[in-house]
CSV table of C-alpha atoms in Angstrom, one decimal:
chain,number,residue,atom,x,y,z
A,1,UNK,CA,0.0,0.0,0.0
A,2,UNK,CA,1.1,3.6,-0.6
A,3,UNK,CA,2.0,5.4,2.6
A,4,UNK,CA,1.1,9.1,2.9
A,5,UNK,CA,3.0,11.1,5.5
A,6,UNK,CA,1.9,14.5,6.5
A,7,UNK,CA,3.7,17.2,8.5
A,8,UNK,CA,3.2,18.8,10.8
A,9,UNK,CA,0.5,16.9,12.7
A,10,UNK,CA,-0.5,19.9,14.7
A,11,UNK,CA,-0.4,23.4,13.4
A,12,UNK,CA,-1.2,26.4,15.7
A,13,UNK,CA,-1.8,29.5,13.7
A,14,UNK,CA,-2.7,33.1,14.1
A,15,UNK,CA,-5.7,34.5,12.2
A,16,UNK,CA,-4.6,36.5,9.2
A,17,UNK,CA,-1.3,34.6,8.8
A,18,UNK,CA,-0.5,31.8,6.4
A,19,UNK,CA,-0.1,28.1,7.0
A,20,UNK,CA,1.5,25.3,5.0
A,21,UNK,CA,1.0,21.5,5.2
A,22,UNK,CA,3.3,19.0,3.7
A,23,UNK,CA,2.3,15.6,2.3
A,24,UNK,CA,4.8,13.0,1.1
A,25,UNK,CA,3.9,9.7,-0.6
A,26,UNK,CA,5.9,6.5,-0.6
A,27,UNK,CA,5.4,6.2,-4.4
A,28,UNK,CA,5.3,8.5,-7.3
A,29,UNK,CA,1.7,9.8,-7.8
A,30,UNK,CA,2.4,11.4,-11.2
A,31,UNK,CA,0.7,9.3,-13.9
A,32,UNK,CA,1.6,9.2,-17.6
A,33,UNK,CA,-1.3,11.5,-18.4
A,34,UNK,CA,0.3,14.3,-16.3
A,35,UNK,CA,-2.0,14.1,-13.4
A,36,UNK,CA,-0.9,13.8,-9.8
A,37,UNK,CA,-3.2,11.4,-8.1
A,38,UNK,CA,-3.5,13.3,-4.8
A,39,UNK,CA,-6.6,14.7,-3.2
A,40,UNK,CA,-7.0,17.0,-0.2
A,41,UNK,CA,-9.9,16.9,2.3
A,42,UNK,CA,-10.8,19.1,5.2
A,43,UNK,CA,-12.8,18.0,8.2
A,44,UNK,CA,-14.3,20.3,10.7
A,45,UNK,CA,-14.8,19.0,14.3
A,46,UNK,CA,-17.9,16.8,14.4
A,47,UNK,CA,-18.6,17.0,10.7
A,48,UNK,CA,-18.0,14.9,7.6
A,49,UNK,CA,-14.9,15.6,5.5
A,50,UNK,CA,-15.2,17.8,2.5
A,51,UNK,CA,-13.2,17.7,-0.8
A,52,UNK,CA,-10.8,20.6,-1.3
A,53,UNK,CA,-8.6,19.6,-4.3
A,54,UNK,CA,-8.5,16.5,-6.5
A,55,UNK,CA,-6.1,15.2,-9.1
A,56,UNK,CA,-3.4,17.4,-7.8
A,57,UNK,CA,-4.5,21.0,-8.3
A,58,UNK,CA,-8.2,20.9,-9.3
A,59,UNK,CA,-10.1,23.0,-6.9
A,60,UNK,CA,-13.4,21.6,-5.7
A,61,UNK,CA,-16.6,23.7,-5.9
A,62,UNK,CA,-16.8,26.5,-3.4
A,63,UNK,CA,-13.2,26.2,-2.2
A,64,UNK,CA,-11.8,29.8,-1.7
A,65,UNK,CA,-8.7,30.8,-3.6
A,66,UNK,CA,-7.0,31.5,-0.3
A,67,UNK,CA,-6.2,27.8,-0.5
A,68,UNK,CA,-3.7,26.5,-3.0
A,69,UNK,CA,-1.8,23.3,-3.6
A,70,UNK,CA,1.6,22.6,-5.2
A,71,UNK,CA,4.0,19.8,-5.8
A,72,UNK,CA,4.4,16.8,-8.0
A,73,UNK,CA,5.5,13.2,-7.8
A,74,UNK,CA,6.0,12.4,-4.2
A,75,UNK,CA,5.9,15.8,-2.5
A,76,UNK,CA,2.9,18.0,-2.1
A,77,UNK,CA,2.0,21.1,-0.2
A,78,UNK,CA,-1.3,22.7,0.8
A,79,UNK,CA,-1.1,26.4,1.6
A,80,UNK,CA,-3.7,28.5,3.3
A,81,UNK,CA,-3.3,32.2,3.3
A,82,UNK,CA,-5.1,34.8,5.4
A,83,UNK,CA,-6.2,32.2,8.0
A,84,UNK,CA,-9.7,32.5,9.3
A,85,UNK,CA,-11.4,30.9,12.3
A,86,UNK,CA,-13.5,28.8,9.9
A,87,UNK,CA,-10.2,27.1,8.7
A,88,UNK,CA,-9.9,25.3,12.0
A,89,UNK,CA,-10.1,21.5,11.6
A,90,UNK,CA,-8.1,18.6,10.2
A,91,UNK,CA,-6.6,18.5,6.8
A,92,UNK,CA,-5.9,15.2,5.0
A,93,UNK,CA,-4.1,14.3,1.9
A,94,UNK,CA,-5.0,11.1,0.1
A,95,UNK,CA,-3.6,9.2,-2.8
A,96,UNK,CA,-6.0,8.0,-5.5
A,97,UNK,CA,-3.5,6.4,-7.8
A,98,UNK,CA,-4.3,2.9,-6.7
A,99,UNK,CA,-6.5,1.0,-4.3
A,100,UNK,CA,-6.6,0.9,-1.4
A,101,UNK,CA,-6.8,4.7,-1.4
A,102,UNK,CA,-4.8,5.8,1.6
A,103,UNK,CA,-4.7,9.0,3.7
A,104,UNK,CA,-2.1,10.9,5.6
A,105,UNK,CA,-2.4,11.0,9.3
A,106,UNK,CA,-4.1,14.4,9.2
A,107,UNK,CA,-2.9,17.8,10.2
A,108,UNK,CA,-4.9,19.5,12.9
A,109,UNK,CA,-5.0,23.2,12.4
A,110,UNK,CA,-5.8,25.2,15.6
A,111,UNK,CA,-6.0,28.9,16.3
A,112,UNK,CA,-3.4,30.2,18.7
B,1,UNK,CA,-29.4,19.6,-3.5
B,2,UNK,CA,-27.2,16.6,-3.3
B,3,UNK,CA,-27.8,14.6,-0.2
B,4,UNK,CA,-26.4,11.3,1.1
B,5,UNK,CA,-28.5,10.3,4.1
B,6,UNK,CA,-27.1,7.4,6.2
B,7,UNK,CA,-28.9,5.0,8.5
B,8,UNK,CA,-29.0,5.5,12.2
B,9,UNK,CA,-26.3,4.4,14.8
B,10,UNK,CA,-26.0,0.7,15.6
B,11,UNK,CA,-24.7,-1.2,18.6
B,12,UNK,CA,-23.6,-4.8,17.8
B,13,UNK,CA,-22.0,-7.7,19.6
B,14,UNK,CA,-18.7,-9.2,18.5
B,15,UNK,CA,-19.2,-11.7,15.7
B,16,UNK,CA,-22.4,-10.0,14.5
B,17,UNK,CA,-23.0,-8.2,11.2
B,18,UNK,CA,-24.1,-4.6,10.5
B,19,UNK,CA,-25.6,-3.2,7.4
B,20,UNK,CA,-25.4,0.5,6.8
B,21,UNK,CA,-27.5,2.3,4.1
B,22,UNK,CA,-26.8,5.5,2.2
B,23,UNK,CA,-29.9,6.9,0.6
B,24,UNK,CA,-29.0,9.5,-2.1
B,25,UNK,CA,-31.0,12.3,-3.7
B,26,UNK,CA,-30.5,15.4,-5.7
B,27,UNK,CA,-28.4,13.9,-8.5
B,28,UNK,CA,-28.3,11.0,-11.0
B,29,UNK,CA,-27.4,8.0,-8.9
B,30,UNK,CA,-26.4,6.0,-12.0
B,31,UNK,CA,-23.6,8.3,-12.9
B,32,UNK,CA,-21.8,8.1,-9.5
B,33,UNK,CA,-20.0,5.5,-7.6
B,34,UNK,CA,-20.1,5.2,-3.9
B,35,UNK,CA,-17.1,4.6,-1.6
B,36,UNK,CA,-17.3,3.7,2.1
B,37,UNK,CA,-14.8,4.9,4.6
B,38,UNK,CA,-14.5,4.8,8.4
B,39,UNK,CA,-13.0,6.8,11.2
B,40,UNK,CA,-12.2,5.3,14.5
B,41,UNK,CA,-12.5,7.6,17.6
B,42,UNK,CA,-9.9,10.3,17.5
B,43,UNK,CA,-8.3,8.7,14.4
B,44,UNK,CA,-7.9,9.4,10.7
B,45,UNK,CA,-9.8,8.3,7.7
B,46,UNK,CA,-9.6,4.8,6.2
B,47,UNK,CA,-11.0,3.7,2.9
B,48,UNK,CA,-12.9,0.4,3.0
B,49,UNK,CA,-14.1,-0.1,-0.5
B,50,UNK,CA,-16.3,1.3,-3.3
B,51,UNK,CA,-18.8,0.3,-5.9
B,52,UNK,CA,-18.6,1.9,-9.3
B,53,UNK,CA,-21.3,3.7,-11.2
B,54,UNK,CA,-23.5,1.9,-13.7
B,55,UNK,CA,-22.3,-1.5,-12.5
B,56,UNK,CA,-21.8,-3.8,-9.6
B,57,UNK,CA,-18.0,-3.7,-9.9
B,58,UNK,CA,-16.5,-3.3,-6.5
B,59,UNK,CA,-13.1,-2.5,-5.1
B,60,UNK,CA,-11.9,-3.3,-1.6
B,61,UNK,CA,-9.0,-2.6,0.7
B,62,UNK,CA,-7.6,-6.1,1.2
B,63,UNK,CA,-8.0,-6.0,5.0
B,64,UNK,CA,-11.8,-5.7,4.6
B,65,UNK,CA,-12.4,-7.8,1.5
B,66,UNK,CA,-13.3,-11.0,3.3
B,67,UNK,CA,-15.8,-9.3,5.6
B,68,UNK,CA,-17.5,-6.6,3.5
B,69,UNK,CA,-20.3,-6.6,1.0
B,70,UNK,CA,-21.1,-3.5,-1.0
B,71,UNK,CA,-24.3,-3.3,-3.0
B,72,UNK,CA,-26.4,-0.6,-4.7
B,73,UNK,CA,-30.1,-0.4,-5.5
B,74,UNK,CA,-30.6,1.8,-8.4
B,75,UNK,CA,-34.4,1.8,-8.1
B,76,UNK,CA,-34.1,3.2,-4.6
B,77,UNK,CA,-31.0,5.4,-5.2
B,78,UNK,CA,-29.4,3.7,-2.2
B,79,UNK,CA,-26.1,2.0,-1.5
B,80,UNK,CA,-25.4,-0.5,1.2
B,81,UNK,CA,-22.4,-1.7,3.1
B,82,UNK,CA,-22.5,-4.9,5.2
B,83,UNK,CA,-19.6,-5.7,7.5
B,84,UNK,CA,-19.6,-9.2,9.0
B,85,UNK,CA,-17.9,-10.8,11.9
B,86,UNK,CA,-17.6,-7.6,13.8
B,87,UNK,CA,-14.7,-7.0,16.2
B,88,UNK,CA,-14.2,-4.5,18.9
B,89,UNK,CA,-11.9,-2.5,16.7
B,90,UNK,CA,-14.6,-2.1,14.1
B,91,UNK,CA,-16.2,0.5,16.3
B,92,UNK,CA,-16.0,3.7,14.3
B,93,UNK,CA,-18.0,6.2,12.3
B,94,UNK,CA,-18.7,4.9,8.8
B,95,UNK,CA,-19.2,7.3,5.9
B,96,UNK,CA,-20.5,6.9,2.4
B,97,UNK,CA,-19.2,9.3,-0.2
B,98,UNK,CA,-20.0,9.7,-3.9
B,99,UNK,CA,-17.6,9.9,-6.8
B,100,UNK,CA,-18.3,10.7,-10.4
B,101,UNK,CA,-18.3,7.5,-12.5
B,102,UNK,CA,-15.7,5.9,-10.3
B,103,UNK,CA,-14.9,5.4,-6.6
B,104,UNK,CA,-12.8,8.6,-6.1
B,105,UNK,CA,-12.6,11.6,-5.5
B,106,UNK,CA,-15.3,11.9,-2.9
B,107,UNK,CA,-17.1,15.1,-3.6
B,108,UNK,CA,-20.1,14.7,-1.3
B,109,UNK,CA,-20.3,12.7,1.9
B,110,UNK,CA,-23.0,11.2,4.1
B,111,UNK,CA,-23.3,12.4,7.7
B,112,UNK,CA,-21.7,9.3,9.1
B,113,UNK,CA,-23.1,6.3,11.0
B,114,UNK,CA,-21.7,5.4,14.4
B,115,UNK,CA,-21.2,1.6,14.7
B,116,UNK,CA,-20.3,0.4,18.2
B,117,UNK,CA,-19.2,-3.1,18.8
B,118,UNK,CA,-19.7,-4.0,22.5
B,119,UNK,CA,-20.3,-7.1,24.5
């Protein structure tokens, strides 16, 4: 199985500042068609997860442009600028290259 | 609007089976696959398996394959997950999630169903 490793696991942030979450995969997620098979999800406390980005950099509906992703192959980054209280929760990366789809451990973003 | 409404919480004894339903509305069920995932208390997300759109083709994580059955009833726009031979560590919130044509990415999720395995 492909192992996804996120860092940091806990991220205290100040409103208005920026945050960055790293995700590393144990295998290359870049397919021959040029897509990176990595998706990002966000889960607020007590709620179901929601899709943020899919196939690398495709933004899901309703996701603000304060959020962005970068990276290719095995190393990926989710960046959140101008942090808001509503950004508090846990962020997960997931590989969708092969089954079983596997998630990173999650990065819990908290307000300082 | 798109909705995936899951069945109510269940409490089961070890060795029993549980069947969770995921009733969908607001979109064309035939064009979307359904994946099932779970989240143990305080833990991350784990993909169990999925059933593709327009077919009964299923995919499973190997650790669940022997114990899980995934089905879909197109006439009722509903998907089902049955997990057999329950163990204490199967206690978790189980989610269904839809994916266009395939089993990923998961663009809408159900609200989750708490399954508790207790003697």
